[in-house]
Short mmCIF file of C-alpha atoms and ligand atoms in Angstrom, two decimals:
data_model
loop_
_atom_site.label_atom_id
_atom_site.label_comp_id
_atom_site.label_asym_id
_atom_site.label_seq_id
_atom_site.Cartn_x
_atom_site.Cartn_y
_atom_site.Cartn_z
CA MET A 1 -59.39 59.38 2.18
CA THR A 2 -60.44 55.79 2.67
CA THR A 3 -58.37 52.82 4.37
CA VAL A 4 -57.84 49.53 2.69
CA GLU A 5 -58.10 46.88 5.44
CA ALA A 6 -56.37 43.69 4.69
CA PRO A 7 -58.15 40.61 4.40
CA SER A 8 -57.24 37.66 6.92
CA SER A 9 -54.32 35.45 5.70
CA HIS A 10 -54.30 32.40 3.03
CA LEU A 11 -52.25 31.05 5.34
CA LYS A 12 -53.25 27.64 7.63
CA GLU A 13 -50.08 27.78 10.13
CA ASN A 14 -48.78 31.24 11.35
CA PRO A 15 -45.43 31.74 9.04
CA TRP A 16 -43.76 33.58 11.97
CA GLU A 17 -44.41 30.86 14.38
CA MET A 18 -43.32 28.42 11.83
CA ALA A 19 -40.17 29.94 10.74
CA ARG A 20 -39.32 30.13 14.54
CA SER A 21 -40.21 26.65 15.70
CA GLN A 22 -37.81 25.57 12.43
CA LEU A 23 -35.15 27.69 14.21
CA ARG A 24 -35.75 26.35 17.60
CA GLN A 25 -35.71 22.52 15.93
CA THR A 26 -32.21 23.69 14.39
CA ALA A 27 -31.04 25.34 17.80
CA GLY A 28 -31.41 21.96 19.47
CA GLN A 29 -29.89 19.82 16.73
CA ILE A 30 -26.42 22.00 16.83
CA GLY A 31 -26.56 22.50 20.27
CA MET A 32 -26.57 26.48 20.35
CA GLU A 33 -26.82 28.19 23.80
CA ASP A 34 -30.42 29.66 24.57
CA SER A 35 -28.63 33.68 24.82
CA MET A 36 -27.91 33.00 21.27
CA LEU A 37 -31.07 31.55 20.33
CA ASN A 38 -33.25 34.07 22.13
CA VAL A 39 -31.14 36.70 19.69
CA LEU A 40 -31.85 34.92 16.22
CA LEU A 41 -35.38 34.04 17.65
CA GLU A 42 -36.36 37.83 16.76
CA CYS A 43 -36.32 40.32 14.38
CA LYS A 44 -33.54 42.94 14.45
CA LYS A 45 -36.07 45.96 13.13
CA CYS A 46 -39.46 45.96 12.01
CA VAL A 47 -41.28 49.03 10.20
CA ALA A 48 -44.91 49.56 9.73
CA VAL A 49 -45.69 52.27 7.40
CA SER A 50 -49.01 53.83 6.07
CA VAL A 51 -48.59 54.60 2.47
CA PRO A 52 -51.05 57.44 1.14
CA THR A 53 -51.70 57.26 -2.22
CA ARG A 54 -53.54 59.30 -5.29
CA MET A 55 -55.71 57.41 -7.41
CA ASP A 56 -56.25 58.21 -10.60
CA ASP A 57 -60.08 59.38 -10.07
CA GLY A 58 -58.53 61.98 -7.18
CA SER A 59 -59.55 59.93 -4.43
CA VAL A 60 -56.68 58.91 -1.92
CA ARG A 61 -56.12 55.21 -0.71
CA VAL A 62 -53.90 54.23 2.10
CA PHE A 63 -52.18 51.19 1.99
CA GLU A 64 -50.22 49.12 4.68
CA GLY A 65 -46.70 48.59 4.15
CA PHE A 66 -43.77 46.51 5.94
CA ARG A 67 -40.10 46.54 6.12
CA CYS A 68 -38.17 44.01 8.34
CA THR A 69 -34.65 43.13 8.60
CA HIS A 70 -33.99 39.72 10.77
CA ASN A 71 -30.57 39.72 11.01
CA VAL A 72 -26.98 42.07 9.98
CA ALA A 73 -24.46 40.06 11.90
CA ARG A 74 -22.85 38.97 8.42
CA GLY A 75 -23.95 41.99 6.07
CA PRO A 76 -26.43 44.62 5.14
CA SER A 77 -29.62 42.91 5.08
CA LYS A 78 -31.34 41.57 1.88
CA GLY A 79 -34.66 40.66 0.65
CA GLY A 80 -37.65 41.29 -1.90
CA ILE A 81 -40.78 43.26 -1.48
CA ARG A 82 -43.67 41.67 -1.89
CA TYR A 83 -47.10 43.61 -3.57
CA HIS A 84 -49.90 40.96 -1.96
CA HIS A 85 -53.22 41.66 -0.98
CA GLU A 86 -52.71 39.16 1.91
CA VAL A 87 -49.46 40.38 2.83
CA THR A 88 -49.10 40.65 6.76
CA LEU A 89 -46.30 41.79 9.36
CA GLU A 90 -45.86 38.01 10.73
CA GLU A 91 -45.04 36.85 6.61
CA THR A 92 -42.85 39.51 6.57
CA LYS A 93 -41.19 38.26 9.53
CA ALA A 94 -40.72 34.73 8.58
CA LEU A 95 -39.54 35.89 5.04
CA ALA A 96 -37.11 37.98 6.20
CA MET A 97 -35.75 35.54 8.48
CA TRP A 98 -35.61 32.93 5.47
CA MET A 99 -33.50 35.06 3.93
CA THR A 100 -30.86 35.24 6.83
CA TRP A 101 -30.57 31.42 6.55
CA LYS A 102 -30.57 31.62 2.61
CA CYS A 103 -27.72 34.55 2.41
CA ALA A 104 -25.51 32.55 4.97
CA LEU A 105 -26.08 29.20 3.37
CA MET A 106 -24.90 30.46 -0.17
CA GLY A 107 -21.98 32.34 1.50
CA LEU A 108 -23.14 35.73 0.96
CA PRO A 109 -21.94 38.72 3.00
CA PHE A 110 -25.86 39.48 4.08
CA GLY A 111 -28.27 39.26 6.76
CA GLY A 112 -32.21 39.00 5.74
CA ALA A 113 -34.63 41.28 4.95
CA LYS A 114 -38.10 41.28 3.84
CA GLY A 115 -40.56 44.07 2.73
CA GLY A 116 -44.65 43.94 1.49
CA VAL A 117 -47.34 46.09 0.51
CA VAL A 118 -51.09 44.92 1.54
CA VAL A 119 -51.97 45.58 -2.05
CA ASN A 120 -53.36 43.56 -5.02
CA PRO A 121 -51.18 45.16 -7.47
CA LYS A 122 -53.35 43.87 -10.74
CA GLN A 123 -56.31 46.08 -9.30
CA LEU A 124 -54.21 49.74 -9.65
CA SER A 125 -53.43 51.18 -12.94
CA VAL A 126 -49.93 51.90 -13.57
CA THR A 127 -49.52 55.52 -12.55
CA GLU A 128 -51.10 54.71 -9.45
CA LEU A 129 -48.85 51.71 -8.91
CA GLU A 130 -45.81 53.76 -9.34
CA ARG A 131 -47.09 56.76 -7.17
CA MET A 132 -47.37 54.01 -4.22
CA THR A 133 -44.07 52.55 -4.70
CA ARG A 134 -42.27 56.06 -4.78
CA ARG A 135 -44.23 56.73 -1.55
CA TYR A 136 -43.40 53.20 0.52
CA THR A 137 -39.91 54.22 -0.78
CA THR A 138 -39.94 57.39 0.97
CA GLU A 139 -41.08 56.17 3.90
CA ILE A 140 -38.92 53.64 4.43
CA ILE A 141 -35.96 55.49 3.03
CA ASN A 142 -34.11 55.88 6.29
CA PHE A 143 -33.68 52.20 6.85
CA ILE A 144 -32.84 51.01 3.42
CA GLY A 145 -29.35 51.76 1.41
CA PRO A 146 -26.64 50.13 -0.13
CA GLU A 147 -25.07 49.77 3.26
CA ALA A 148 -27.79 49.00 5.33
CA ASP A 149 -30.96 46.90 3.53
CA ILE A 150 -31.06 46.04 0.24
CA PRO A 151 -34.57 45.64 -1.52
CA ALA A 152 -35.24 42.99 -4.56
CA PRO A 153 -38.10 41.86 -6.30
CA ASP A 154 -40.89 39.33 -4.92
CA VAL A 155 -44.40 38.29 -5.65
CA GLY A 156 -46.18 41.05 -6.90
CA THR A 157 -43.19 43.19 -7.99
CA SER A 158 -40.61 43.36 -10.82
CA PRO A 159 -37.50 45.24 -12.44
CA ARG A 160 -40.04 48.30 -13.19
CA GLU A 161 -40.78 48.60 -9.12
CA MET A 162 -36.87 48.47 -8.58
CA ALA A 163 -36.36 51.08 -11.04
CA TRP A 164 -38.99 53.07 -9.16
CA ILE A 165 -37.05 52.58 -5.90
CA PHE A 166 -33.86 53.36 -7.53
CA ASP A 167 -35.03 56.62 -8.79
CA THR A 168 -37.27 57.62 -5.65
CA TYR A 169 -33.97 56.53 -3.15
CA SER A 170 -31.51 58.57 -5.77
CA MET A 171 -33.46 61.71 -6.04
CA ASN A 172 -33.77 62.14 -2.61
CA LYS A 173 -29.76 61.68 -2.32
CA GLY A 174 -29.22 63.72 -5.06
CA TYR A 175 -26.94 61.09 -7.18
CA SER A 176 -27.76 57.72 -8.62
CA VAL A 177 -27.18 55.14 -6.14
CA LEU A 178 -26.97 51.79 -7.81
CA GLY A 179 -26.78 49.45 -4.61
CA VAL A 180 -29.76 50.99 -3.14
CA VAL A 181 -31.62 48.01 -5.14
CA THR A 182 -31.55 44.86 -6.79
CA GLY A 183 -33.06 43.45 -10.03
CA LYS A 184 -33.40 46.67 -11.66
CA PRO A 185 -34.01 47.00 -15.39
CA LEU A 186 -30.96 46.29 -17.58
CA GLU A 187 -30.64 50.21 -18.85
CA VAL A 188 -30.29 51.16 -14.81
CA GLY A 189 -27.70 48.85 -13.54
CA GLY A 190 -29.33 45.76 -13.32
CA SER A 191 -27.48 42.72 -13.94
CA VAL A 192 -27.82 40.19 -17.01
CA GLY A 193 -29.25 36.80 -15.68
CA ARG A 194 -31.20 38.11 -12.69
CA VAL A 195 -34.47 37.76 -14.19
CA GLU A 196 -33.91 33.84 -14.68
CA ALA A 197 -31.60 33.72 -11.82
CA THR A 198 -34.41 32.16 -9.01
CA ALA A 199 -35.04 29.57 -11.67
CA ARG A 200 -31.60 28.69 -13.05
CA GLY A 201 -30.65 28.34 -9.29
CA ALA A 202 -33.33 25.70 -9.15
CA ALA A 203 -32.42 24.16 -12.07
CA PHE A 204 -29.18 23.71 -10.41
CA CYS A 205 -30.14 22.05 -7.67
CA VAL A 206 -32.57 19.50 -9.39
CA ARG A 207 -29.40 18.41 -11.81
CA GLU A 208 -27.68 18.10 -8.46
CA ALA A 209 -30.67 15.97 -6.83
CA LEU A 210 -31.00 13.70 -9.93
CA ARG A 211 -26.93 13.02 -10.12
CA LYS A 212 -27.24 11.79 -6.83
CA GLN A 213 -29.59 9.10 -8.14
CA ASP A 214 -27.45 8.78 -11.39
CA LEU A 215 -30.38 10.41 -13.23
CA SER A 216 -30.37 13.35 -15.90
CA ILE A 217 -33.24 15.98 -16.55
CA GLU A 218 -33.70 14.25 -19.69
CA ASP A 219 -37.06 12.76 -20.42
CA ARG A 220 -37.87 13.50 -16.40
CA LYS A 221 -41.64 14.39 -16.13
CA VAL A 222 -41.83 18.16 -14.62
CA ALA A 223 -44.83 19.90 -12.81
CA VAL A 224 -44.59 23.70 -11.74
CA GLN A 225 -47.03 25.58 -9.95
CA GLY A 226 -47.15 29.00 -10.53
CA PHE A 227 -46.37 30.87 -13.98
CA GLY A 228 -44.53 34.20 -12.80
CA ASN A 229 -40.76 34.65 -12.56
CA VAL A 230 -39.66 31.50 -11.21
CA GLY A 231 -42.25 29.09 -12.52
CA SER A 232 -42.18 30.36 -15.94
CA ASN A 233 -38.55 30.35 -16.00
CA LEU A 234 -37.92 27.23 -14.74
CA ALA A 235 -40.17 25.43 -16.90
CA LEU A 236 -38.48 26.99 -19.78
CA ILE A 237 -34.55 26.29 -18.67
CA LEU A 238 -36.20 22.71 -17.46
CA ALA A 239 -37.81 22.08 -20.89
CA ASP A 240 -34.86 23.34 -22.74
CA GLN A 241 -32.91 20.91 -20.69
CA GLY A 242 -34.89 17.71 -22.45
CA ALA A 243 -37.75 17.50 -19.55
CA THR A 244 -41.11 16.85 -20.38
CA ILE A 245 -43.28 19.85 -18.62
CA VAL A 246 -46.78 17.66 -17.70
CA ALA A 247 -48.41 20.74 -15.72
CA LEU A 248 -48.07 24.36 -15.59
CA SER A 249 -50.46 26.55 -13.13
CA ASP A 250 -51.12 30.18 -12.29
CA SER A 251 -53.56 31.77 -9.90
CA GLY A 252 -56.34 31.12 -12.24
CA GLY A 253 -55.48 27.39 -12.41
CA GLY A 254 -53.68 25.05 -14.48
CA VAL A 255 -53.08 22.71 -17.64
CA HIS A 256 -51.81 19.18 -18.00
CA SER A 257 -50.57 17.18 -20.88
CA ALA A 258 -49.01 13.97 -20.33
CA ASP A 259 -47.43 14.28 -23.57
CA GLY A 260 -45.68 17.51 -22.81
CA ILE A 261 -46.94 21.47 -22.55
CA ASP A 262 -44.84 23.90 -25.17
CA VAL A 263 -43.89 26.39 -22.54
CA ARG A 264 -42.80 29.02 -25.08
CA ALA A 265 -46.29 28.35 -26.53
CA ALA A 266 -47.93 28.39 -23.16
CA LEU A 267 -45.91 31.69 -22.37
CA ALA A 268 -47.70 33.17 -25.98
CA HIS A 269 -50.90 32.03 -25.00
CA LYS A 270 -51.05 33.53 -21.03
CA ARG A 271 -49.48 36.78 -23.02
CA GLU A 272 -52.66 36.38 -25.20
CA THR A 273 -55.37 35.64 -23.20
CA GLY A 274 -54.26 36.40 -19.91
CA SER A 275 -54.50 33.15 -18.39
CA LEU A 276 -53.06 29.33 -19.34
CA GLU A 277 -56.58 27.60 -19.64
CA GLY A 278 -57.37 26.84 -23.21
CA LEU A 279 -54.30 26.16 -24.10
CA ALA A 280 -53.87 23.86 -27.75
CA GLY A 281 -53.03 20.20 -26.47
CA THR A 282 -54.03 20.61 -22.72
CA GLU A 283 -56.40 19.55 -20.18
CA THR A 284 -57.30 22.10 -17.49
CA LEU A 285 -56.54 21.07 -14.01
CA THR A 286 -56.60 22.84 -10.45
CA ASN A 287 -54.01 23.88 -8.44
CA GLU A 288 -54.87 21.35 -5.95
CA GLU A 289 -54.77 18.73 -8.75
CA LEU A 290 -51.24 19.98 -10.17
CA LEU A 291 -49.62 19.20 -6.78
CA LEU A 292 -50.98 15.46 -7.15
CA VAL A 293 -50.22 14.88 -10.47
CA ASP A 294 -47.94 11.82 -11.76
CA CYS A 295 -44.27 13.28 -12.34
CA ASP A 296 -40.75 13.07 -11.34
CA VAL A 297 -39.99 16.54 -10.29
CA LEU A 298 -42.53 19.05 -8.35
CA ALA A 299 -41.88 22.40 -8.43
CA PRO A 300 -43.79 24.30 -6.17
CA CYS A 301 -43.25 28.29 -7.31
CA ALA A 302 -45.98 30.30 -6.56
CA LEU A 303 -47.18 30.71 -2.77
CA GLU A 304 -46.33 29.13 0.37
CA GLN A 305 -48.18 26.25 2.35
CA VAL A 306 -49.50 24.54 -0.43
CA ILE A 307 -48.16 21.23 0.34
CA THR A 308 -49.67 20.50 3.95
CA GLY A 309 -50.80 17.12 6.25
CA GLU A 310 -53.42 17.00 3.91
CA ASN A 311 -52.58 16.35 0.51
CA ALA A 312 -48.70 15.26 1.09
CA ASP A 313 -49.47 11.51 1.25
CA GLN A 314 -50.63 11.84 -2.23
CA VAL A 315 -47.75 13.39 -4.09
CA LYS A 316 -46.05 11.52 -6.78
CA ALA A 317 -43.04 13.03 -7.48
CA THR A 318 -39.61 11.93 -6.21
CA ILE A 319 -38.16 15.28 -6.07
CA VAL A 320 -40.06 18.24 -4.64
CA CYS A 321 -37.69 21.21 -5.72
CA GLU A 322 -39.25 24.64 -3.53
CA GLY A 323 -39.31 27.85 -6.36
CA ALA A 324 -41.34 29.19 -4.10
CA ASN A 325 -40.34 30.51 -0.36
CA GLY A 326 -42.23 28.07 2.33
CA PRO A 327 -44.40 25.84 -0.01
CA VAL A 328 -44.36 22.83 1.93
CA THR A 329 -45.48 22.93 5.98
CA PRO A 330 -43.55 21.29 8.53
CA GLU A 331 -46.55 18.84 8.74
CA ALA A 332 -45.62 18.00 5.07
CA ASP A 333 -42.45 18.03 5.38
CA ALA A 334 -42.44 14.89 7.87
CA ILE A 335 -44.95 13.06 5.55
CA LEU A 336 -42.51 13.59 2.47
CA ASP A 337 -39.78 12.56 4.36
CA ASP A 338 -41.21 9.12 5.73
CA ARG A 339 -41.98 8.40 2.20
CA GLY A 340 -38.72 8.97 0.71
CA ILE A 341 -39.69 12.19 -1.36
CA LEU A 342 -36.32 14.21 -1.42
CA VAL A 343 -37.54 18.12 -0.88
CA LEU A 344 -35.01 20.47 -1.89
CA PRO A 345 -35.82 23.17 0.56
CA ASP A 346 -36.33 27.00 -0.62
CA VAL A 347 -33.26 28.40 1.18
CA LEU A 348 -31.22 26.27 -1.16
CA ALA A 349 -33.84 25.78 -4.21
CA ASN A 350 -34.42 29.58 -5.17
CA ALA A 351 -31.60 31.07 -3.57
CA GLY A 352 -30.65 32.03 -7.00
CA GLY A 353 -32.21 34.99 -7.06
CA VAL A 354 -30.23 36.59 -4.15
CA VAL A 355 -27.01 35.21 -5.22
CA VAL A 356 -27.62 37.32 -8.62
CA SER A 357 -28.65 40.16 -6.94
CA TYR A 358 -25.45 40.00 -4.47
CA PHE A 359 -23.41 40.02 -8.45
CA GLU A 360 -25.88 43.18 -9.04
CA TRP A 361 -24.39 44.69 -5.80
CA VAL A 362 -21.23 44.20 -6.75
CA GLN A 363 -21.43 44.90 -10.28
CA GLY A 364 -23.38 48.36 -9.10
CA LEU A 365 -20.75 49.42 -6.42
CA GLN A 366 -17.78 48.83 -9.01
CA GLU A 367 -19.83 50.62 -11.88
CA TYR A 368 -18.25 47.61 -13.71
CA PHE A 369 -20.81 45.12 -15.52
CA TRP A 370 -20.07 41.84 -16.34
CA LYS A 371 -21.10 38.96 -19.44
CA GLU A 372 -24.13 36.77 -19.18
CA SER A 373 -21.81 33.50 -19.55
CA GLU A 374 -19.79 35.04 -16.28
CA VAL A 375 -22.71 35.41 -14.32
CA ASN A 376 -24.20 32.33 -15.16
CA ALA A 377 -21.14 30.17 -14.32
CA LYS A 378 -20.54 32.06 -10.93
CA LEU A 379 -23.77 31.17 -10.01
CA ASN A 380 -23.36 27.64 -10.78
CA ASP A 381 -20.18 27.32 -8.89
CA ILE A 382 -22.23 29.06 -5.74
CA ILE A 383 -25.42 27.14 -6.10
CA THR A 384 -23.41 23.45 -6.55
CA ARG A 385 -21.33 24.24 -3.48
CA ALA A 386 -23.89 24.78 -1.35
CA PHE A 387 -26.02 21.78 -2.56
CA ALA A 388 -22.80 19.95 -2.32
CA GLU A 389 -22.09 21.42 1.70
CA THR A 390 -26.23 20.95 2.55
CA TRP A 391 -26.16 17.09 0.71
CA ARG A 392 -22.70 16.63 3.09
CA ALA A 393 -24.51 17.52 5.96
CA HIS A 394 -27.70 15.80 5.00
CA GLU A 395 -25.89 12.42 4.79
CA GLU A 396 -23.63 12.84 7.76
CA ARG A 397 -25.81 14.01 9.86
CA SER A 398 -29.01 12.20 8.75
CA LEU A 399 -31.05 15.14 8.43
CA PRO A 400 -33.59 15.94 5.93
CA MET A 401 -32.19 18.42 3.07
CA ARG A 402 -33.97 21.39 4.69
CA GLN A 403 -32.97 20.81 8.35
CA ALA A 404 -29.32 20.20 7.31
CA ALA A 405 -29.27 23.57 5.48
CA TYR A 406 -30.78 25.15 8.43
CA ALA A 407 -27.81 23.59 10.57
CA LEU A 408 -25.09 24.93 8.02
CA ALA A 409 -26.80 28.71 7.92
CA VAL A 410 -28.34 29.24 11.20
CA GLY A 411 -24.49 27.76 12.58
CA ARG A 412 -22.89 30.39 10.41
CA VAL A 413 -24.80 33.03 11.50
CA ALA A 414 -24.20 32.31 15.25
CA GLU A 415 -20.83 32.15 14.59
CA ALA A 416 -20.23 35.58 12.75
CA THR A 417 -22.99 36.57 15.72
CA THR A 418 -20.26 35.53 18.66
CA THR A 419 -16.93 36.60 16.58
CA ARG A 420 -18.75 39.85 16.21
CA GLY A 421 -19.71 40.12 20.03
CA LEU A 422 -22.56 41.71 21.88
CA TYR A 423 -22.37 45.69 21.54
CA PRO A 424 -21.99 47.40 23.75
P1 LIG B 501 -44.46 36.25 -9.70
O1 LIG B 501 -45.50 37.29 -8.98
O2 LIG B 501 -43.94 36.26 -10.89
O3 LIG B 501 -45.26 35.13 -10.27
C1 LIG B 501 -46.40 34.45 -9.19
C2 LIG B 501 -47.18 33.26 -9.72
O4 LIG B 501 -47.65 32.57 -8.94
C3 LIG B 501 -47.84 33.93 -11.03
O5 LIG B 501 -48.11 32.87 -12.03
C4 LIG B 501 -49.18 33.73 -9.94
O6 LIG B 501 -50.59 33.54 -11.03
C5 LIG B 501 -49.05 32.31 -9.14
N1 LIG B 501 -50.08 32.37 -8.29
C6 LIG B 501 -50.39 33.43 -7.13
N2 LIG B 501 -51.29 32.78 -6.62
C7 LIG B 501 -51.11 31.57 -7.01
C8 LIG B 501 -51.98 30.56 -6.19
N3 LIG B 501 -53.13 30.65 -5.44
N4 LIG B 501 -52.05 29.27 -6.68
C9 LIG B 501 -51.34 28.87 -7.74
N5 LIG B 501 -50.45 29.70 -8.26
C10 LIG B 501 -50.63 31.13 -8.05
O7 LIG B 501 -43.50 35.87 -8.64
P2 LIG B 501 -42.51 34.94 -8.28
O8 LIG B 501 -41.29 36.23 -8.17
O9 LIG B 501 -42.32 33.70 -9.44
O10 LIG B 501 -42.18 34.44 -6.99
C11 LIG B 501 -43.02 33.15 -6.56
C12 LIG B 501 -42.02 32.45 -5.47
O11 LIG B 501 -41.00 32.60 -5.41
C13 LIG B 501 -42.76 33.38 -4.29
O12 LIG B 501 -42.76 32.19 -3.23
C14 LIG B 501 -41.41 34.14 -3.79
O13 LIG B 501 -41.27 34.73 -2.66
C15 LIG B 501 -40.59 32.84 -4.68
N6 LIG B 501 -39.04 33.72 -5.01
C16 LIG B 501 -38.90 34.49 -5.75
C17 LIG B 501 -37.73 35.16 -6.14
C18 LIG B 501 -37.56 35.91 -7.33
O14 LIG B 501 -36.38 36.01 -7.85
N7 LIG B 501 -38.57 36.44 -7.93
C19 LIG B 501 -36.41 34.74 -5.12
C20 LIG B 501 -36.83 33.53 -4.69
C21 LIG B 501 -38.24 33.26 -4.23
#
């Protein structure tokens, strides 16, 4: 057996400390007592598991996996599973805490969780990935379930992995349990509209933010970092609404065209060649340069901490839409705020995914499935209401949008905790 060691993280700041310091700041703003703050500063439960997996050549590799539940005061915990070679326990805990706030801001009956495996999924074959996913699921099987903790896709995982998790859990139960995981393929209880949901929610937020400036998305210049689930769908949706997509990127680098990029051609090019590089009518640019291009809306939709104290003063966009979780550091937040750049925070801007995951969970429990128009309309209702509530708090309390969203969300979780009381 060989053990795969986690390389040191790409993150400049410890995400768990960052999440906790954001919570402390919010607690001060809403006058939360220390006894409540101390409860919310910790994760309710974290498990670290080893995931021995047989490789196609017969050898065995052992991967490290995590599943963390931050809070369940408002309902079962909900959060994605990330496959990335730089996943850490601290990152998983931070993402779990952010999920608690996101679900509360959206008014969903869920707490927050997150999971991850330290692996570069691109280096495994499909059969190796399947065996690893099934073993990871088995290792956390006593912690997940439709009433307890419901995983979903995140970076490096997709409906395919969710189908394996659904099947592994169901085989162990002896019957199909649709509600154990969301983001499933349509043929095994997925919801229509789930794949595009995160991007659609982000697009609704951009629409609402532009409305506040009496603008529409038409002819606005948009740059999108990350060309996976969130980034590619956001670029497509905004392009279809009349935006000019001036820059796109993936982990291999980016492309730029001031005249606009044909997003469907970019998708086809990426499918054919495996990268965006060489897309007709574009010049290449780095991921760092993409963040600083001339545009109205900048949407970081890849990984955390890409807009930092070092580059925030050079961002040209007037709206930053956090498709990814945690792409703007607290230091950068302050700089962007000083410069009058509106940041649509992750807990609001990328919540569309968990909202439609909630719809999928409800549909699975009822075994009754909705039409796409119904899913999208209900998503629009929830995101637009959450945007309006956050905007009101932003204006009334003179807080940046992130702090306004946190004040609302943390307040709701604290209220649920107080109402339930402390057991025993
Ligand atoms: P994905 O795996 O589908 O796509 C990630 C994209 O980022 C890929 O195009 C990849 O090439 C690119 N990327 C990776 N490393 C990069 C780097 N260093 N620089 C630039 N690009 C890089 O993942 P996703 O589901 O689209 O998730 C992206 C972000 O959105 C994550 O922060 C995730 O937590 C967040 N998010 C996703 C969902 C969802 O429903 N999928 C929901 C909420 C939030």
